[in-house]
CSV table of C-alpha atoms in Angstrom, one decimal:
chain,number,residue,atom,x,y,z
H,1,UNK,CA,29.8,-90.9,0.5
H,2,UNK,CA,26.9,-91.1,3.1
H,3,UNK,CA,23.6,-89.3,3.1
H,4,UNK,CA,25.0,-86.6,5.4
H,5,UNK,CA,28.6,-86.2,4.2
H,6,UNK,CA,31.3,-87.1,1.7
H,7,UNK,CA,35.0,-87.7,1.4
H,8,UNK,CA,36.9,-86.3,-1.6
H,9,UNK,CA,40.6,-86.7,-2.4
H,10,UNK,CA,42.5,-83.4,-2.3
H,11,UNK,CA,46.1,-84.7,-2.7
H,12,UNK,CA,48.1,-87.8,-2.5
H,13,UNK,CA,47.4,-88.2,1.3
H,14,UNK,CA,44.9,-85.5,2.0
H,15,UNK,CA,41.1,-85.6,1.9
H,16,UNK,CA,38.2,-83.1,2.1
H,17,UNK,CA,35.4,-83.9,4.4
H,18,UNK,CA,32.0,-82.3,3.6
H,19,UNK,CA,29.1,-82.7,5.9
H,20,UNK,CA,26.0,-80.9,7.1
H,21,UNK,CA,26.0,-79.4,10.6
H,22,UNK,CA,22.4,-78.3,10.8
H,23,UNK,CA,20.4,-75.2,9.9
H,24,UNK,CA,20.9,-71.5,10.6
H,25,UNK,CA,18.4,-70.7,13.4
H,26,UNK,CA,17.7,-67.3,11.9
H,27,UNK,CA,17.5,-68.0,8.2
H,28,UNK,CA,16.7,-71.7,8.1
H,29,UNK,CA,19.4,-72.3,5.6
H,30,UNK,CA,21.3,-75.6,5.7
H,31,UNK,CA,24.9,-75.2,7.0
H,32,UNK,CA,27.8,-77.2,5.6
H,33,UNK,CA,31.3,-77.7,7.1
H,34,UNK,CA,34.4,-78.5,5.1
H,35,UNK,CA,37.5,-80.1,6.8
H,36,UNK,CA,40.8,-81.2,5.3
H,37,UNK,CA,42.5,-84.2,6.9
H,38,UNK,CA,45.6,-86.3,6.1
H,39,UNK,CA,45.9,-90.1,6.0
H,40,UNK,CA,44.3,-92.9,4.1
H,41,UNK,CA,40.7,-92.9,2.7
H,42,UNK,CA,39.7,-95.3,5.5
H,43,UNK,CA,41.1,-92.9,8.1
H,44,UNK,CA,39.3,-90.0,6.5
H,45,UNK,CA,36.1,-91.9,6.5
H,46,UNK,CA,36.5,-92.7,10.2
H,47,UNK,CA,37.1,-89.0,10.9
H,48,UNK,CA,33.9,-88.2,9.0
H,49,UNK,CA,32.0,-90.8,11.1
H,50,UNK,CA,33.5,-89.4,14.3
H,51,UNK,CA,32.4,-85.9,13.4
H,52,UNK,CA,28.9,-87.0,12.5
H,53,UNK,CA,28.7,-88.8,15.8
H,54,UNK,CA,29.8,-85.7,17.6
H,55,UNK,CA,26.9,-83.8,15.8
H,56,UNK,CA,24.4,-86.4,17.0
H,57,UNK,CA,25.7,-86.3,20.6
H,58,UNK,CA,25.9,-82.5,20.8
H,59,UNK,CA,29.7,-82.4,21.2
H,60,UNK,CA,30.5,-81.1,17.7
H,61,UNK,CA,32.6,-77.9,17.5
H,62,UNK,CA,32.7,-75.8,14.4
H,63,UNK,CA,36.1,-75.9,12.7
H,64,UNK,CA,38.1,-72.8,13.5
H,65,UNK,CA,41.5,-71.4,12.6
H,66,UNK,CA,42.3,-70.1,16.1
H,67,UNK,CA,45.8,-70.9,17.2
H,68,UNK,CA,46.6,-71.8,20.8
H,69,UNK,CA,48.6,-68.6,21.1
H,70,UNK,CA,45.6,-66.5,19.9
H,71,UNK,CA,43.3,-68.3,22.4
H,72,UNK,CA,45.7,-67.9,25.3
H,73,UNK,CA,46.0,-64.1,24.6
H,74,UNK,CA,42.2,-63.9,24.5
H,75,UNK,CA,41.8,-66.1,27.6
H,76,UNK,CA,44.4,-64.3,29.7
H,77,UNK,CA,42.8,-60.9,29.3
H,78,UNK,CA,39.7,-62.3,30.9
H,79,UNK,CA,41.4,-63.7,34.0
H,80,UNK,CA,40.2,-60.9,36.3
H,81,UNK,CA,39.8,-63.1,39.3
H,82,UNK,CA,43.5,-63.9,39.6
H,83,UNK,CA,45.5,-62.1,42.3
H,84,UNK,CA,48.3,-59.8,41.0
H,85,UNK,CA,51.1,-62.3,41.8
H,86,UNK,CA,49.2,-65.3,40.3
H,87,UNK,CA,48.4,-63.4,37.2
H,88,UNK,CA,52.0,-62.4,36.8
H,89,UNK,CA,53.1,-66.0,37.1
H,90,UNK,CA,50.5,-67.2,34.6
H,91,UNK,CA,51.8,-64.6,32.1
H,92,UNK,CA,55.4,-65.8,32.7
H,93,UNK,CA,54.5,-69.5,32.1
H,94,UNK,CA,52.4,-68.7,29.0
H,95,UNK,CA,55.2,-66.6,27.4
H,96,UNK,CA,58.1,-68.7,28.5
H,97,UNK,CA,56.9,-72.3,28.5
H,98,UNK,CA,53.6,-72.7,26.5
H,99,UNK,CA,53.6,-70.3,23.5
H,100,UNK,CA,57.1,-71.0,22.2
H,101,UNK,CA,56.4,-74.7,21.9
H,102,UNK,CA,52.6,-75.1,21.3
H,103,UNK,CA,51.4,-71.6,20.3
H,104,UNK,CA,51.6,-72.1,16.6
H,105,UNK,CA,49.2,-75.1,16.5
H,106,UNK,CA,45.5,-74.7,15.9
H,107,UNK,CA,43.8,-75.0,19.3
H,108,UNK,CA,41.4,-77.6,17.9
H,109,UNK,CA,44.1,-79.8,16.5
H,110,UNK,CA,46.4,-80.2,19.4
H,111,UNK,CA,46.5,-83.8,20.5
H,112,UNK,CA,47.5,-85.6,23.8
H,113,UNK,CA,50.7,-86.9,22.1
H,114,UNK,CA,51.8,-83.3,21.5
H,115,UNK,CA,51.2,-82.4,25.2
H,116,UNK,CA,53.3,-85.4,26.2
H,117,UNK,CA,56.1,-84.4,23.9
H,118,UNK,CA,55.9,-80.8,25.2
H,119,UNK,CA,56.5,-82.1,28.7
H,120,UNK,CA,59.6,-84.0,27.5
H,121,UNK,CA,61.0,-81.0,25.8
H,122,UNK,CA,60.5,-78.8,28.9
H,123,UNK,CA,62.1,-81.4,31.2
H,124,UNK,CA,65.1,-81.7,28.9
H,125,UNK,CA,65.7,-78.1,27.7
H,126,UNK,CA,63.0,-75.8,28.9
H,127,UNK,CA,65.0,-74.1,31.7
H,128,UNK,CA,67.4,-71.2,31.7
H,129,UNK,CA,70.0,-71.3,28.9
H,130,UNK,CA,68.5,-74.5,27.5
H,131,UNK,CA,68.9,-76.5,30.6
H,132,UNK,CA,66.3,-78.9,32.1
H,133,UNK,CA,63.2,-77.4,33.7
H,134,UNK,CA,62.1,-78.6,37.1
H,135,UNK,CA,59.1,-81.1,37.0
H,136,UNK,CA,57.3,-78.8,39.5
H,137,UNK,CA,57.5,-75.8,37.0
H,138,UNK,CA,56.5,-78.0,34.1
H,139,UNK,CA,53.5,-79.0,36.3
H,140,UNK,CA,52.6,-75.4,36.8
H,141,UNK,CA,52.7,-74.7,33.1
H,142,UNK,CA,50.6,-77.8,32.5
H,143,UNK,CA,48.0,-76.5,35.0
H,144,UNK,CA,47.7,-73.1,33.2
H,145,UNK,CA,47.3,-74.8,29.8
H,146,UNK,CA,44.7,-77.2,31.2
H,147,UNK,CA,42.8,-74.3,32.8
H,148,UNK,CA,42.8,-72.4,29.5
H,149,UNK,CA,41.6,-75.4,27.5
H,150,UNK,CA,38.9,-76.2,30.0
H,151,UNK,CA,37.5,-72.7,29.4
H,152,UNK,CA,37.8,-73.2,25.7
H,153,UNK,CA,35.8,-76.4,26.0
H,154,UNK,CA,33.1,-74.7,28.0
H,155,UNK,CA,32.8,-72.1,25.2
H,156,UNK,CA,32.7,-74.9,22.7
H,157,UNK,CA,35.8,-73.8,20.9
H,158,UNK,CA,37.3,-77.3,21.4
H,159,UNK,CA,35.5,-80.6,21.8
H,160,UNK,CA,37.7,-81.7,24.7
H,161,UNK,CA,40.5,-80.7,27.0
H,162,UNK,CA,43.5,-82.6,25.7
H,163,UNK,CA,45.7,-81.4,28.6
H,164,UNK,CA,43.4,-83.3,30.9
H,165,UNK,CA,44.1,-86.5,29.1
H,166,UNK,CA,47.8,-86.4,29.9
H,167,UNK,CA,49.1,-86.3,33.6
H,168,UNK,CA,51.6,-83.6,34.5
H,169,UNK,CA,55.1,-84.9,35.3
H,170,UNK,CA,55.4,-86.5,38.7
H,171,UNK,CA,56.9,-84.2,41.3
H,172,UNK,CA,59.0,-85.5,44.3
H,173,UNK,CA,57.4,-84.4,47.5
H,174,UNK,CA,59.4,-81.6,49.2
H,175,UNK,CA,60.5,-82.3,52.7
H,176,UNK,CA,59.1,-79.5,54.9
H,177,UNK,CA,61.5,-77.2,56.6
H,178,UNK,CA,60.6,-77.6,60.3
H,179,UNK,CA,62.7,-76.4,63.3
H,180,UNK,CA,63.0,-78.7,66.2
H,181,UNK,CA,62.2,-77.5,69.8
H,182,UNK,CA,66.0,-77.1,70.4
H,183,UNK,CA,66.4,-75.1,67.2
H,184,UNK,CA,63.4,-72.9,67.9
H,185,UNK,CA,64.9,-72.0,71.3
H,186,UNK,CA,68.3,-71.3,69.6
H,187,UNK,CA,66.7,-69.1,66.9
H,188,UNK,CA,64.6,-67.0,69.3
H,189,UNK,CA,67.5,-66.6,71.6
H,190,UNK,CA,69.8,-65.5,68.8
H,191,UNK,CA,67.3,-63.1,67.2
H,192,UNK,CA,66.2,-61.4,70.4
H,193,UNK,CA,67.1,-57.7,70.3
H,194,UNK,CA,67.4,-57.6,66.5
H,195,UNK,CA,65.0,-55.7,64.3
H,196,UNK,CA,63.7,-58.9,62.8
H,197,UNK,CA,62.9,-60.5,66.1
H,198,UNK,CA,59.3,-59.3,66.6
H,199,UNK,CA,58.0,-60.4,63.2
H,200,UNK,CA,59.9,-63.7,63.4
H,201,UNK,CA,58.5,-64.3,67.0
H,202,UNK,CA,55.0,-63.6,65.9
H,203,UNK,CA,55.4,-65.9,62.9
H,204,UNK,CA,56.3,-68.8,65.2
H,205,UNK,CA,53.6,-67.9,67.7
H,206,UNK,CA,50.8,-67.5,65.2
H,207,UNK,CA,51.6,-69.5,62.0
H,208,UNK,CA,50.8,-66.4,59.9
H,209,UNK,CA,52.1,-66.2,56.4
H,210,UNK,CA,54.7,-63.6,55.5
H,211,UNK,CA,52.3,-61.4,53.6
H,212,UNK,CA,49.8,-61.6,56.4
H,213,UNK,CA,52.3,-60.5,59.0
H,214,UNK,CA,53.4,-57.5,56.9
H,215,UNK,CA,49.8,-56.4,56.4
H,216,UNK,CA,49.0,-56.6,60.1
H,217,UNK,CA,47.8,-53.3,61.6
H,218,UNK,CA,47.7,-52.4,65.3
H,219,UNK,CA,43.9,-52.2,65.0
H,220,UNK,CA,44.0,-55.9,64.3
H,221,UNK,CA,45.7,-56.7,67.6
H,222,UNK,CA,43.3,-57.3,70.5
H,223,UNK,CA,45.5,-57.2,73.6
H,224,UNK,CA,42.5,-57.7,76.0
H,225,UNK,CA,41.2,-60.7,74.1
H,226,UNK,CA,44.7,-62.1,73.4
H,227,UNK,CA,44.1,-62.4,69.7
H,228,UNK,CA,45.2,-61.0,66.3
H,229,UNK,CA,42.8,-60.8,63.4
H,230,UNK,CA,44.0,-61.6,59.9
H,231,UNK,CA,42.1,-59.3,57.6
H,232,UNK,CA,44.4,-58.8,54.6
H,233,UNK,CA,47.7,-59.8,53.0
H,234,UNK,CA,50.5,-57.7,51.4
H,235,UNK,CA,51.3,-58.8,47.9
H,236,UNK,CA,54.4,-57.9,45.9
H,237,UNK,CA,54.4,-58.0,42.1
H,238,UNK,CA,56.5,-56.3,39.3
H,239,UNK,CA,54.0,-53.4,39.6
H,240,UNK,CA,54.7,-52.9,43.3
H,241,UNK,CA,53.0,-53.6,46.6
H,242,UNK,CA,49.3,-53.9,47.3
H,243,UNK,CA,47.0,-55.1,50.0
H,244,UNK,CA,44.6,-57.8,49.1
H,245,UNK,CA,41.9,-59.7,51.0
H,246,UNK,CA,42.4,-63.3,52.0
H,247,UNK,CA,42.1,-65.8,49.2
H,248,UNK,CA,39.2,-67.6,50.9
H,249,UNK,CA,36.8,-66.9,53.8
H,250,UNK,CA,38.9,-69.2,55.9
H,251,UNK,CA,41.9,-66.9,55.4
H,252,UNK,CA,40.1,-64.2,57.4
H,253,UNK,CA,40.5,-65.4,60.9
H,254,UNK,CA,41.3,-64.7,64.6
H,255,UNK,CA,44.3,-66.3,66.1
H,256,UNK,CA,44.8,-66.7,69.9
H,257,UNK,CA,48.3,-65.8,71.1
H,258,UNK,CA,50.3,-67.0,74.0
H,259,UNK,CA,51.1,-64.5,76.8
H,260,UNK,CA,54.7,-64.3,75.7
H,261,UNK,CA,53.8,-63.2,72.2
H,262,UNK,CA,51.4,-60.5,73.6
H,263,UNK,CA,54.1,-59.2,75.8
H,264,UNK,CA,56.5,-59.1,72.9
H,265,UNK,CA,53.9,-57.1,70.9
H,266,UNK,CA,53.5,-54.6,73.7
H,267,UNK,CA,57.2,-54.1,73.9
H,268,UNK,CA,57.4,-53.7,70.1
H,269,UNK,CA,54.5,-51.2,70.1
H,270,UNK,CA,56.2,-49.2,72.8
H,271,UNK,CA,59.5,-49.1,70.8
H,272,UNK,CA,57.6,-48.2,67.6
H,273,UNK,CA,55.9,-45.3,69.4
H,274,UNK,CA,59.1,-44.0,70.8
H,275,UNK,CA,60.7,-44.2,67.4
H,276,UNK,CA,57.9,-42.1,65.9
H,277,UNK,CA,58.1,-39.5,68.6
H,278,UNK,CA,61.9,-39.2,68.1
H,279,UNK,CA,61.3,-38.6,64.4
H,280,UNK,CA,58.5,-36.0,65.1
H,281,UNK,CA,55.9,-38.3,63.5
H,282,UNK,CA,53.4,-38.0,66.3
H,283,UNK,CA,51.4,-40.7,68.1
H,284,UNK,CA,51.0,-44.1,66.7
H,285,UNK,CA,47.6,-44.4,64.9
H,286,UNK,CA,45.5,-47.5,65.3
H,287,UNK,CA,45.7,-48.3,61.6
H,288,UNK,CA,49.5,-48.2,61.5
H,289,UNK,CA,51.3,-51.3,60.3
H,290,UNK,CA,52.7,-53.5,63.1
H,291,UNK,CA,55.8,-54.3,61.0
H,292,UNK,CA,56.4,-51.4,58.6
H,293,UNK,CA,59.4,-50.5,56.5
H,294,UNK,CA,61.1,-47.1,56.2
H,295,UNK,CA,58.9,-44.2,57.2
H,296,UNK,CA,56.2,-46.5,58.3
H,297,UNK,CA,55.5,-47.5,54.7
H,298,UNK,CA,54.6,-51.1,53.8
H,299,UNK,CA,57.6,-53.4,54.0
H,300,UNK,CA,58.3,-55.5,50.8
H,301,UNK,CA,58.0,-59.3,51.5
H,302,UNK,CA,61.1,-59.9,49.4
H,303,UNK,CA,63.0,-57.5,51.7
H,304,UNK,CA,62.0,-59.4,54.8
H,305,UNK,CA,63.2,-62.6,53.1
H,306,UNK,CA,66.6,-61.1,52.3
H,307,UNK,CA,66.9,-59.8,55.9
H,308,UNK,CA,66.0,-63.3,57.2
H,309,UNK,CA,68.7,-64.9,55.1
H,310,UNK,CA,71.3,-62.4,56.1
H,311,UNK,CA,70.6,-62.8,59.8
H,312,UNK,CA,70.5,-66.6,59.6
H,313,UNK,CA,73.9,-66.6,57.8
H,314,UNK,CA,75.4,-64.1,60.2
H,315,UNK,CA,74.2,-65.9,63.3
H,316,UNK,CA,75.0,-69.4,62.0
H,317,UNK,CA,71.4,-70.5,62.4
H,318,UNK,CA,69.7,-73.4,60.6
H,319,UNK,CA,69.5,-72.6,56.9
H,320,UNK,CA,65.7,-72.6,56.5
H,321,UNK,CA,63.3,-70.1,54.8
H,322,UNK,CA,61.2,-67.6,56.7
H,323,UNK,CA,58.2,-69.8,55.7
H,324,UNK,CA,59.7,-72.6,57.9
H,325,UNK,CA,58.5,-70.6,60.9
H,326,UNK,CA,54.9,-71.2,59.8
H,327,UNK,CA,55.6,-74.9,59.3
H,328,UNK,CA,57.3,-75.1,62.7
H,329,UNK,CA,54.2,-73.5,64.3
H,330,UNK,CA,52.0,-76.2,62.8
H,331,UNK,CA,54.5,-78.9,64.0
H,332,UNK,CA,54.3,-77.6,67.5
H,333,UNK,CA,50.5,-77.7,67.5
H,334,UNK,CA,50.4,-81.3,66.1
H,335,UNK,CA,53.1,-82.4,68.6
H,336,UNK,CA,50.8,-81.1,71.4
H,337,UNK,CA,47.9,-83.2,70.0
H,338,UNK,CA,45.9,-80.2,68.8
H,339,UNK,CA,43.1,-81.5,66.5
H,340,UNK,CA,43.4,-81.1,62.8
H,341,UNK,CA,40.4,-78.8,62.5
H,342,UNK,CA,41.9,-76.3,65.0
H,343,UNK,CA,45.3,-76.4,63.2
H,344,UNK,CA,43.6,-75.8,59.9
H,345,UNK,CA,41.7,-72.8,61.2
H,346,UNK,CA,44.8,-71.2,62.7
H,347,UNK,CA,46.7,-71.6,59.5
H,348,UNK,CA,43.8,-70.3,57.4
H,349,UNK,CA,43.6,-73.3,55.2
H,350,UNK,CA,40.5,-73.8,53.1
H,351,UNK,CA,39.7,-77.1,54.7
H,352,UNK,CA,41.3,-79.7,57.1
H,353,UNK,CA,42.1,-81.9,54.0
H,354,UNK,CA,44.6,-79.3,52.9
H,355,UNK,CA,46.2,-79.4,56.3
H,356,UNK,CA,46.4,-83.1,56.2
H,357,UNK,CA,47.8,-83.0,52.7
H,358,UNK,CA,50.7,-80.9,54.0
H,359,UNK,CA,51.3,-82.3,57.4
H,360,UNK,CA,49.9,-85.9,57.2
H,361,UNK,CA,53.3,-87.4,58.2
H,362,UNK,CA,53.4,-85.3,61.4
H,363,UNK,CA,49.9,-86.4,62.4
H,364,UNK,CA,51.0,-90.0,61.8
H,365,UNK,CA,53.7,-89.5,64.4
H,366,UNK,CA,51.0,-89.0,67.1
H,367,UNK,CA,49.7,-92.6,66.6
H,368,UNK,CA,52.1,-94.0,69.1
H,369,UNK,CA,50.8,-91.7,71.8
H,370,UNK,CA,47.3,-92.7,70.8
H,371,UNK,CA,48.2,-96.4,71.2
H,372,UNK,CA,49.8,-95.7,74.6
H,373,UNK,CA,46.7,-93.9,75.8
H,374,UNK,CA,44.5,-96.8,74.8
H,375,UNK,CA,46.9,-99.2,76.4
H,376,UNK,CA,46.8,-97.3,79.6
H,377,UNK,CA,43.0,-97.3,79.6
H,378,UNK,CA,42.7,-101.0,78.9
H,379,UNK,CA,45.3,-101.6,81.5
H,380,UNK,CA,43.1,-99.9,84.1
H,381,UNK,CA,40.1,-102.1,83.0
H,382,UNK,CA,42.0,-105.4,83.3
């Protein structure tokens, strides 16, 4: 026993720690905590010393009986800043990958070793029908858990974020789907005249995301200035479709378009107007969607993806995702020696570092041209 606490045997390998945690600020009464631990007397004494040190350093957290599942339920309700799609994904990961394995444990008693073991379980049998779960998905689940425990630590529910002490499984870098110049020419030629051509052509010409393209309105197209403005995105969740603002201020941007893309949009607008007139829908309002679905309603992003896959298969085109058009746009810019800041702004990235993180290998390919340019200059000086 010390002057501030004591260790008392409870069972063969269990001990009760008793120690003072301070005084009640309202009543002035002394407050005492009781904690049961397992192990040897020496280990119990070390735990008491650790907790007293935490009191002295201001990192002590009052013992609580909250399970991780209970905390996740409470925490998830308060995640109002998440977009609908992200919130939906968080819910899936919590219900499918976190709660079944860790939910029953007291949130204050989870240790790094349990997080490591959880990773192993998911990698072996965390997938569909008990199969292995992809390291990338395990990493996503780890990220959600770490975020929830970080908030718990800020609220002083736990003394530390144990998930931060264990790295997420290593993920093999995905090779970007990028169309070559020859493939781009083949794709545009094969798609010309098909309903999917205008949206695919603008994706290549602008680098816009799928949701941004489907949220584009004619009022966002500046034919005189040769630009399109990205003001919103279309999001698809289990609850349906909704327009949302860009995730960051950099997502709201103006993108200059080549003359060929502007001409394509003029033709597309003319065809859209003629279709409306044939169906007695009147003139085309400025706020009409550029790439709508049936009856000019918003077009589901998943529907565009399905249509893309069907056309790619039917035409024998390279088997790449629709998102590959955005990557191909970035590749064309980098190949043309456009600086990283401009590329980042066109893509709507939060910072050039994000662009470099995704396309660093493409920028490295421009080094040979840089060396040739320097050589040419030095050659003129010699």
